[in-house]
Short mmCIF file of C-alpha atoms in Angstrom, two decimals:
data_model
loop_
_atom_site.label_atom_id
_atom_site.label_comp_id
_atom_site.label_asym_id
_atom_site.label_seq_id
_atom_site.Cartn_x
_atom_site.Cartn_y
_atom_site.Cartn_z
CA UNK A 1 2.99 43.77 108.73
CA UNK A 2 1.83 44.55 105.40
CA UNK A 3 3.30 47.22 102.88
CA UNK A 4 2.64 48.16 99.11
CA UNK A 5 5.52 50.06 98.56
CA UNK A 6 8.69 48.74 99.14
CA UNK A 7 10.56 52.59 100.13
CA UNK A 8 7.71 52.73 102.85
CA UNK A 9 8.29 49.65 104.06
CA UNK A 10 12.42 49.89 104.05
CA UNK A 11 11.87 53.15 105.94
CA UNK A 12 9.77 52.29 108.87
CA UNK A 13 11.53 48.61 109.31
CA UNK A 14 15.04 49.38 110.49
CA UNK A 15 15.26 45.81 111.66
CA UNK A 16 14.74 44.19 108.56
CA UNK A 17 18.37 41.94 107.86
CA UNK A 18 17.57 40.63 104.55
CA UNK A 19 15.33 41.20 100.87
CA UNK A 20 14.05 38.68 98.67
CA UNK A 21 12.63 40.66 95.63
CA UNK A 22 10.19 38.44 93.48
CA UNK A 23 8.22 41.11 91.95
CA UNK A 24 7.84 41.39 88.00
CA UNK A 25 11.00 41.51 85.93
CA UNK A 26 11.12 45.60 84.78
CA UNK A 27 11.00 46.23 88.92
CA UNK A 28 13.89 44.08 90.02
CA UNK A 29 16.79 46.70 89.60
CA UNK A 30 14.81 49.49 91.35
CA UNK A 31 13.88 47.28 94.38
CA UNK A 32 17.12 45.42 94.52
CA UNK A 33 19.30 48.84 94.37
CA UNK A 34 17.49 50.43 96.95
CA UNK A 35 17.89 47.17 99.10
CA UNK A 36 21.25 47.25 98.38
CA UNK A 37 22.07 50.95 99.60
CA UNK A 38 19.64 50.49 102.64
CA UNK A 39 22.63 47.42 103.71
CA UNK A 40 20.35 44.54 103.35
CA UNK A 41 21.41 41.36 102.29
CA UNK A 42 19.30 40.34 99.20
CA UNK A 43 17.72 37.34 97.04
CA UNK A 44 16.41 38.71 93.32
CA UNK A 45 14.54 36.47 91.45
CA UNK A 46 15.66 35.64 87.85
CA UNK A 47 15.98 37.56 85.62
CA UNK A 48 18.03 39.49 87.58
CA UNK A 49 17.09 42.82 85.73
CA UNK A 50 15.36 44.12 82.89
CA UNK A 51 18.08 45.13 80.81
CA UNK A 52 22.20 45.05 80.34
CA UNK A 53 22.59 48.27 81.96
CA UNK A 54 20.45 47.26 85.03
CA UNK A 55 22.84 44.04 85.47
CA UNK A 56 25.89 45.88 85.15
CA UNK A 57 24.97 49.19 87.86
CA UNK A 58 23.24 46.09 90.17
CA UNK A 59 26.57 43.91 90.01
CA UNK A 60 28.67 47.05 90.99
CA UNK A 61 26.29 48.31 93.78
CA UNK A 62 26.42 44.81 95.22
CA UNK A 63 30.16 45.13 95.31
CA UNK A 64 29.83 48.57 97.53
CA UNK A 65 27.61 46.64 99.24
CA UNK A 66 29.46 44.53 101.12
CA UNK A 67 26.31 42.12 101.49
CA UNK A 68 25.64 38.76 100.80
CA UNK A 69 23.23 38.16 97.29
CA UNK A 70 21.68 35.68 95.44
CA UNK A 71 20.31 35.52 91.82
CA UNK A 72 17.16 33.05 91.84
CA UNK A 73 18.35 30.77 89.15
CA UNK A 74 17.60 27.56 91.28
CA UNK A 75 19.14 25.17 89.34
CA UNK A 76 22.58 26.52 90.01
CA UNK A 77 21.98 25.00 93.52
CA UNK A 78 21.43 21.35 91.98
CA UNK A 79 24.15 18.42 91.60
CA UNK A 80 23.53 18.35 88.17
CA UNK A 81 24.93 21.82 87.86
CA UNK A 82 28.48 20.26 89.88
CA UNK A 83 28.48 17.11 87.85
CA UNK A 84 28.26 18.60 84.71
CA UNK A 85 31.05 21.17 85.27
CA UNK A 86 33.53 18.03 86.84
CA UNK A 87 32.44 15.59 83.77
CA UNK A 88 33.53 19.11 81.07
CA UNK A 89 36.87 19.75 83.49
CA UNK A 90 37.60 16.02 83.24
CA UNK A 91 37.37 16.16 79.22
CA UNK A 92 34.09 13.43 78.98
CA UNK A 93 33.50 15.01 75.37
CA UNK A 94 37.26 17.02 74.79
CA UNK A 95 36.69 20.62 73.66
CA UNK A 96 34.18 22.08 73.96
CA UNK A 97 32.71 24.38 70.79
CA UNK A 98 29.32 24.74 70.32
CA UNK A 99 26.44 24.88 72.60
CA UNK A 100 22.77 24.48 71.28
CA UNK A 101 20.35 25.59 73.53
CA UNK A 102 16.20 25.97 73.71
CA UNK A 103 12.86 26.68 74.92
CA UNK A 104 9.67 25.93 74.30
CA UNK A 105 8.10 29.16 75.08
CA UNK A 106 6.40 31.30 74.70
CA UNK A 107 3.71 28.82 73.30
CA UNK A 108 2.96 25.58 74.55
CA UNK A 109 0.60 26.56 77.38
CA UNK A 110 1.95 29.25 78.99
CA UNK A 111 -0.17 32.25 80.08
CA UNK A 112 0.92 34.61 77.69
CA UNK A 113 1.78 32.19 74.89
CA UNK A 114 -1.13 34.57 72.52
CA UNK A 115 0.08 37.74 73.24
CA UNK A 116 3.45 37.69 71.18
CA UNK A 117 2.95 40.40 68.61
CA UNK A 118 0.33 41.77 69.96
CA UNK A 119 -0.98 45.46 69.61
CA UNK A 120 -1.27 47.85 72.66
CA UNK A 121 -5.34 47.43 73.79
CA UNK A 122 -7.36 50.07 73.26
CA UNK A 123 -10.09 49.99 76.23
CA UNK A 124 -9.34 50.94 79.42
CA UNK A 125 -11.25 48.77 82.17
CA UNK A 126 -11.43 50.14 85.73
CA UNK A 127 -8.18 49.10 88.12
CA UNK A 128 -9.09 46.25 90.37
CA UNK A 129 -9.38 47.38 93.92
CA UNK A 130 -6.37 45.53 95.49
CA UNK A 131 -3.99 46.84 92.89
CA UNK A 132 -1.92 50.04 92.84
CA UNK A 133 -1.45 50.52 89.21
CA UNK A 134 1.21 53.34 89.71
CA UNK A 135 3.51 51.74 92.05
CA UNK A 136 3.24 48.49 89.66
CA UNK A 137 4.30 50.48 86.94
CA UNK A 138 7.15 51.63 88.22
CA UNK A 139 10.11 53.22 86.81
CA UNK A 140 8.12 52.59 82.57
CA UNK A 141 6.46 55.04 81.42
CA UNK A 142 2.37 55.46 82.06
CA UNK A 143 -0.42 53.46 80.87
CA UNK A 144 -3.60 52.45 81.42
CA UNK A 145 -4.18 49.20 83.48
CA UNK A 146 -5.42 46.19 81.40
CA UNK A 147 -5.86 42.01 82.30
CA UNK A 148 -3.70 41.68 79.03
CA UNK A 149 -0.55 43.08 81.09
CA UNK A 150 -0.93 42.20 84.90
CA UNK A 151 -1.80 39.09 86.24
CA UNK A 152 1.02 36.73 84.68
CA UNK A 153 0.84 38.26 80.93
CA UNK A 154 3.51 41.16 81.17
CA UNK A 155 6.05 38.50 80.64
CA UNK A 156 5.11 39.44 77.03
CA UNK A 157 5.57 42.53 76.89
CA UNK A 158 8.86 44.46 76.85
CA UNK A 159 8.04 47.43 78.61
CA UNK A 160 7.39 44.81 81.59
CA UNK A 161 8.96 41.27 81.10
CA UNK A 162 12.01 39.57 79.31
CA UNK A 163 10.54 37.42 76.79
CA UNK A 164 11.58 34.06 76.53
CA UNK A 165 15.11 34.39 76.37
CA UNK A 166 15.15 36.50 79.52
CA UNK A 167 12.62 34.02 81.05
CA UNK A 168 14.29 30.86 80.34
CA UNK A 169 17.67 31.55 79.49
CA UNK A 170 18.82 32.54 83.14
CA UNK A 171 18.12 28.79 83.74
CA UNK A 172 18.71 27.19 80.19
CA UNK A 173 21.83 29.23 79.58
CA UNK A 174 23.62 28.84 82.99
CA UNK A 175 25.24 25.47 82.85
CA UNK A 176 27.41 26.33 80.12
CA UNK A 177 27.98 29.64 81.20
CA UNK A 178 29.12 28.76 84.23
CA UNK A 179 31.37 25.64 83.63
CA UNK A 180 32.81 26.81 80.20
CA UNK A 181 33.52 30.42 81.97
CA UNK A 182 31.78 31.81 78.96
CA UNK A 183 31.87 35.24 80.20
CA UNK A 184 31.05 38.45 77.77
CA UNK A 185 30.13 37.51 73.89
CA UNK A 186 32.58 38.85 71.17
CA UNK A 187 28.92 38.95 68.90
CA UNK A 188 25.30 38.54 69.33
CA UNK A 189 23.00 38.05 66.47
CA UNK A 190 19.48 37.54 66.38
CA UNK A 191 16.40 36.41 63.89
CA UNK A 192 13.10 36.00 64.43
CA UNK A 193 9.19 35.20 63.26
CA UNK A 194 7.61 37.98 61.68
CA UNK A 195 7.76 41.38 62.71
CA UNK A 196 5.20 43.76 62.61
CA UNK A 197 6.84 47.18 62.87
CA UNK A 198 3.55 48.91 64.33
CA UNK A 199 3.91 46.73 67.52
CA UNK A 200 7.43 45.42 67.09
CA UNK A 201 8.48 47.67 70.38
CA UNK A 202 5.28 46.29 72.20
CA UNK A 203 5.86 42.67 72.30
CA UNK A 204 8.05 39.77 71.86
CA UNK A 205 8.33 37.50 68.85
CA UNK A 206 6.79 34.27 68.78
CA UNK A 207 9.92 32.46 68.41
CA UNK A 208 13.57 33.97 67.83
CA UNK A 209 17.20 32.05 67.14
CA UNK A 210 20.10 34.44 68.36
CA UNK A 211 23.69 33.15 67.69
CA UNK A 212 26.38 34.12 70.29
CA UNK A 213 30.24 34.05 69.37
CA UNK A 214 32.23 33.56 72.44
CA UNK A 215 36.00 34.07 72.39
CA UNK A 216 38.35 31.87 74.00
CA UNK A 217 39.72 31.69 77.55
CA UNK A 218 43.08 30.39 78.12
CA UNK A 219 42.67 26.59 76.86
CA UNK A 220 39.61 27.04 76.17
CA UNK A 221 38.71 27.35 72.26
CA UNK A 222 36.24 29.80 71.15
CA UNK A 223 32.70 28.77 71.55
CA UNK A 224 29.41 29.04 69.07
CA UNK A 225 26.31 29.32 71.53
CA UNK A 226 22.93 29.36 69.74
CA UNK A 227 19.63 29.82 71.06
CA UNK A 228 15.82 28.51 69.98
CA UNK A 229 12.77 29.37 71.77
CA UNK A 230 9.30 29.38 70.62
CA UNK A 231 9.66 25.51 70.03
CA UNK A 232 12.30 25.98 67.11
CA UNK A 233 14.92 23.11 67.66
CA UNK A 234 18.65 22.44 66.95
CA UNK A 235 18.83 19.87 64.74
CA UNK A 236 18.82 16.27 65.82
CA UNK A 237 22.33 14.97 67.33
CA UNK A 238 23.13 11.59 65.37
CA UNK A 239 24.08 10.33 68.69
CA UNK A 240 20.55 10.59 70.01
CA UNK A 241 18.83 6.96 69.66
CA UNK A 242 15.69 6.55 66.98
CA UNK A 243 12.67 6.93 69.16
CA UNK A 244 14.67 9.20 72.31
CA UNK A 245 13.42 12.91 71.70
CA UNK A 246 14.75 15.95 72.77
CA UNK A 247 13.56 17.46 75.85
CA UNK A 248 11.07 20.58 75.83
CA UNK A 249 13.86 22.65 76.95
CA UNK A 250 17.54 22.34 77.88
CA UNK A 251 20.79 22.16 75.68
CA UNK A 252 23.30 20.38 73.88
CA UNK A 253 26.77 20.78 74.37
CA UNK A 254 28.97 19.45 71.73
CA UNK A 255 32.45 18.36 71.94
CA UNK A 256 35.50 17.70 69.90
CA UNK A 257 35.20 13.71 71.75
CA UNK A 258 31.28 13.71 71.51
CA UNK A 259 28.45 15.30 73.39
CA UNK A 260 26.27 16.28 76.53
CA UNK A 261 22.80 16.57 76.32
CA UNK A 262 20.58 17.82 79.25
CA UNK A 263 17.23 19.89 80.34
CA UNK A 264 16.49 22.82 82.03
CA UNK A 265 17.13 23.75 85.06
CA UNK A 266 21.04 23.31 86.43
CA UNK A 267 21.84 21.06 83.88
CA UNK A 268 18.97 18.94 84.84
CA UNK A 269 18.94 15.04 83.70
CA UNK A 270 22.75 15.43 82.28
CA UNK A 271 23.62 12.63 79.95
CA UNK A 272 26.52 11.59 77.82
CA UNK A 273 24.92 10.51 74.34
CA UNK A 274 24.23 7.85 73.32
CA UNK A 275 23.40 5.71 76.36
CA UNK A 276 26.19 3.63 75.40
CA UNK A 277 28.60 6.17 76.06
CA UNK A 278 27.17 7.38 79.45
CA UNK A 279 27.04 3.37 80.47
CA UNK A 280 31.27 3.29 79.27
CA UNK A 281 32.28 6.79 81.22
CA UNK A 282 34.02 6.69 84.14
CA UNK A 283 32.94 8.83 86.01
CA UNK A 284 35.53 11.53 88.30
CA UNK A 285 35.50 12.06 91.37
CA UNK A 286 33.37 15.02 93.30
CA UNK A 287 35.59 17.93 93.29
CA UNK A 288 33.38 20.46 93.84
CA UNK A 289 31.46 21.80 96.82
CA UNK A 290 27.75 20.80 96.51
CA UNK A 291 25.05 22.91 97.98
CA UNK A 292 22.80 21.74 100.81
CA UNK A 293 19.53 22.25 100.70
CA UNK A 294 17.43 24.80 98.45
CA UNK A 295 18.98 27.99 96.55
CA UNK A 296 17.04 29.97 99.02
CA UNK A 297 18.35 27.94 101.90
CA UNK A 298 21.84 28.43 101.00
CA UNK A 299 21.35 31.86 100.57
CA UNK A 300 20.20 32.34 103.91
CA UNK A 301 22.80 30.07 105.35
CA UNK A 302 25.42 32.62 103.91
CA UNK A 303 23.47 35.41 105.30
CA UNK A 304 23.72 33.96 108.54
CA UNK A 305 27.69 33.58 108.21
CA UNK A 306 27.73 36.84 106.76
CA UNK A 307 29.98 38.59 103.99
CA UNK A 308 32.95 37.07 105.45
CA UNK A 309 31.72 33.20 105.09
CA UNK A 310 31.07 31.17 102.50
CA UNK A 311 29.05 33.05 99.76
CA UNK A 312 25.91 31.29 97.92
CA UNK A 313 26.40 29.40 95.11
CA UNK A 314 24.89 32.28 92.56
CA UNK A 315 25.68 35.81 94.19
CA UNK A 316 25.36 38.81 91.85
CA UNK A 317 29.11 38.51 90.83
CA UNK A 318 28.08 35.42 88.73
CA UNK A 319 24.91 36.22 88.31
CA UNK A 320 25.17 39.87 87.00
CA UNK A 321 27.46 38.56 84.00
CA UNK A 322 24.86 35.48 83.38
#
């Protein structure tokens, strides 16, 4: 059976056990809450909301709960995510205290790569027949349907999506969030391209650095976390080898005993550089439980055990705070 809006659907479907939400980003917290307080276990695509606030009311509802979630950032799933963590605990590069990390978009291809800065259209075309323009709107205020928002483009805009940070960072940002237990910022700061103040609250730049201050955790120094996206780049680590480029997106985590360099998603392609060191490092042993299967497969596994079993490997609790 078939439904458009999700209340409807939650009403008449008493049986239903468990949610995955994978609608676009400024809908996630309204669906996911009322998933939540109807008892359902529940999968959210990433980002997990639309804003700070959003994170912080879903992470506590899922708490009341009682029910078993799971963020969509895939790569927290992978090996690479493991290895990485077990190669940082076992000191492969010493202390860790500064993390570079980037994206490519929102250029280089991507659907809404033209619309960053762009002013509100004007026209107002008729709604397409198989689309309920109110219920995709949501809890954001009115306006009139246009092809520059919905398909795939309201990533660009903030009423609707994230931006690239929001976008990419969920999977970018979440290896060194999770195994240098990061946790809240002490500062944020943020620059960007241009910015037109007539359609700055429209859309996102085209490209933005935003430099986090971490502070530390127990052993752990304080951390300098900065962020590229709109194909700015950290500079290039000396350690990288002439020729060997950095990857479209991922990070670079830097050491007090050398560096880690790896893509996107979980950590994805983790090195030690230069090659030479990666060949020398001995590696430790597996201390950590890996996941079998997909992210969406191990949420459903823990579904199936229930709260009491072992919970997926990026519930709300983690993911909320990422």
């Amino acid at each position: 059976r078939f439904y458009k809006d999700y209340r409807v659907m939650l009403e008449k479907e008493k049986g239903i056990e468990a949610v995955i939400v994978a609608t676009p980003d400024h809908t996630h917290a309204v669906i996911t809450m009322a998933v939540l307080q109807a008892g359902k276990h529940v999968f959210c695509q990433k980002p997990l909301t639309h804003t700070v606030f959003e994170a912080r009311k879903i992470t506590e509802a899922a708490r009341r709960a009682g029910v078993v979630t799971q963020m969509g950032n895939q790569g927290h799933s992978y090996e690479s995510m493991r290895v990485l963590k077990e190669w940082l605990d076992d000191g492969a590069i010493g202390d860790v205290t500064e993390v570079h990390a980037w994206t490519d978009r929102p250029v280089g291809g991507d659907p809404w790569s033209d619309f960053a800065q762009m002013a509100r259209p004007k026209d107002v075309p008729p709604v397409p027949e198989s689309l309920d323009w109110d219920l995709w709107l949501g809890p954001v205020p009115f306006r009139p349907y246009h092809p520059e928002y919905h398909p795939t483009k309201w990533r660009a805009w903030v009423d609707f999506g994230t931006g690239p940070l929001g976008d990419m960072g969920c999977h970018i940002l979440d290896p060194a969030f999770w195994a240098l237990e990061l946790g809240p910022p002490k500062t944020v700061q943020a620059t960007s391209t241009h910015f037109q103040p007539e359609v700055a609250s429209e859309t996102f730049p085209r490209a933005t650095v935003v430099r986090y201050e971490f502070p530390a955790r127990g052993s752990r120094p304080p951390v300098k976390l900065t962020w590229y996206d709109g194909r700015l780049l950290p500079p290039i680590p000396e350690e990288l080898e002439p020729g060997r480029a950095l990857p479209g997106s991922g990070a670079l985590i830097v050491g007090s005993k050398g560096k880690i360099l790896h893509g996107s998603h979980g950590a994805d392609g983790v090195r030690l550089i230069p090659e030479a060191r990666m060949k020398e490092y001995k590696r430790p042993p597996k201390t950590l439980p890996r996941v079998k299967g997909t992210h969406e497969d191990d949420w459903i596994r823990a579904c199936k055990e229930g709260p009491g079993g072992t919970p997926p490997s990026s519930p709300f609790e983690s993911g909320g705070g990422l």
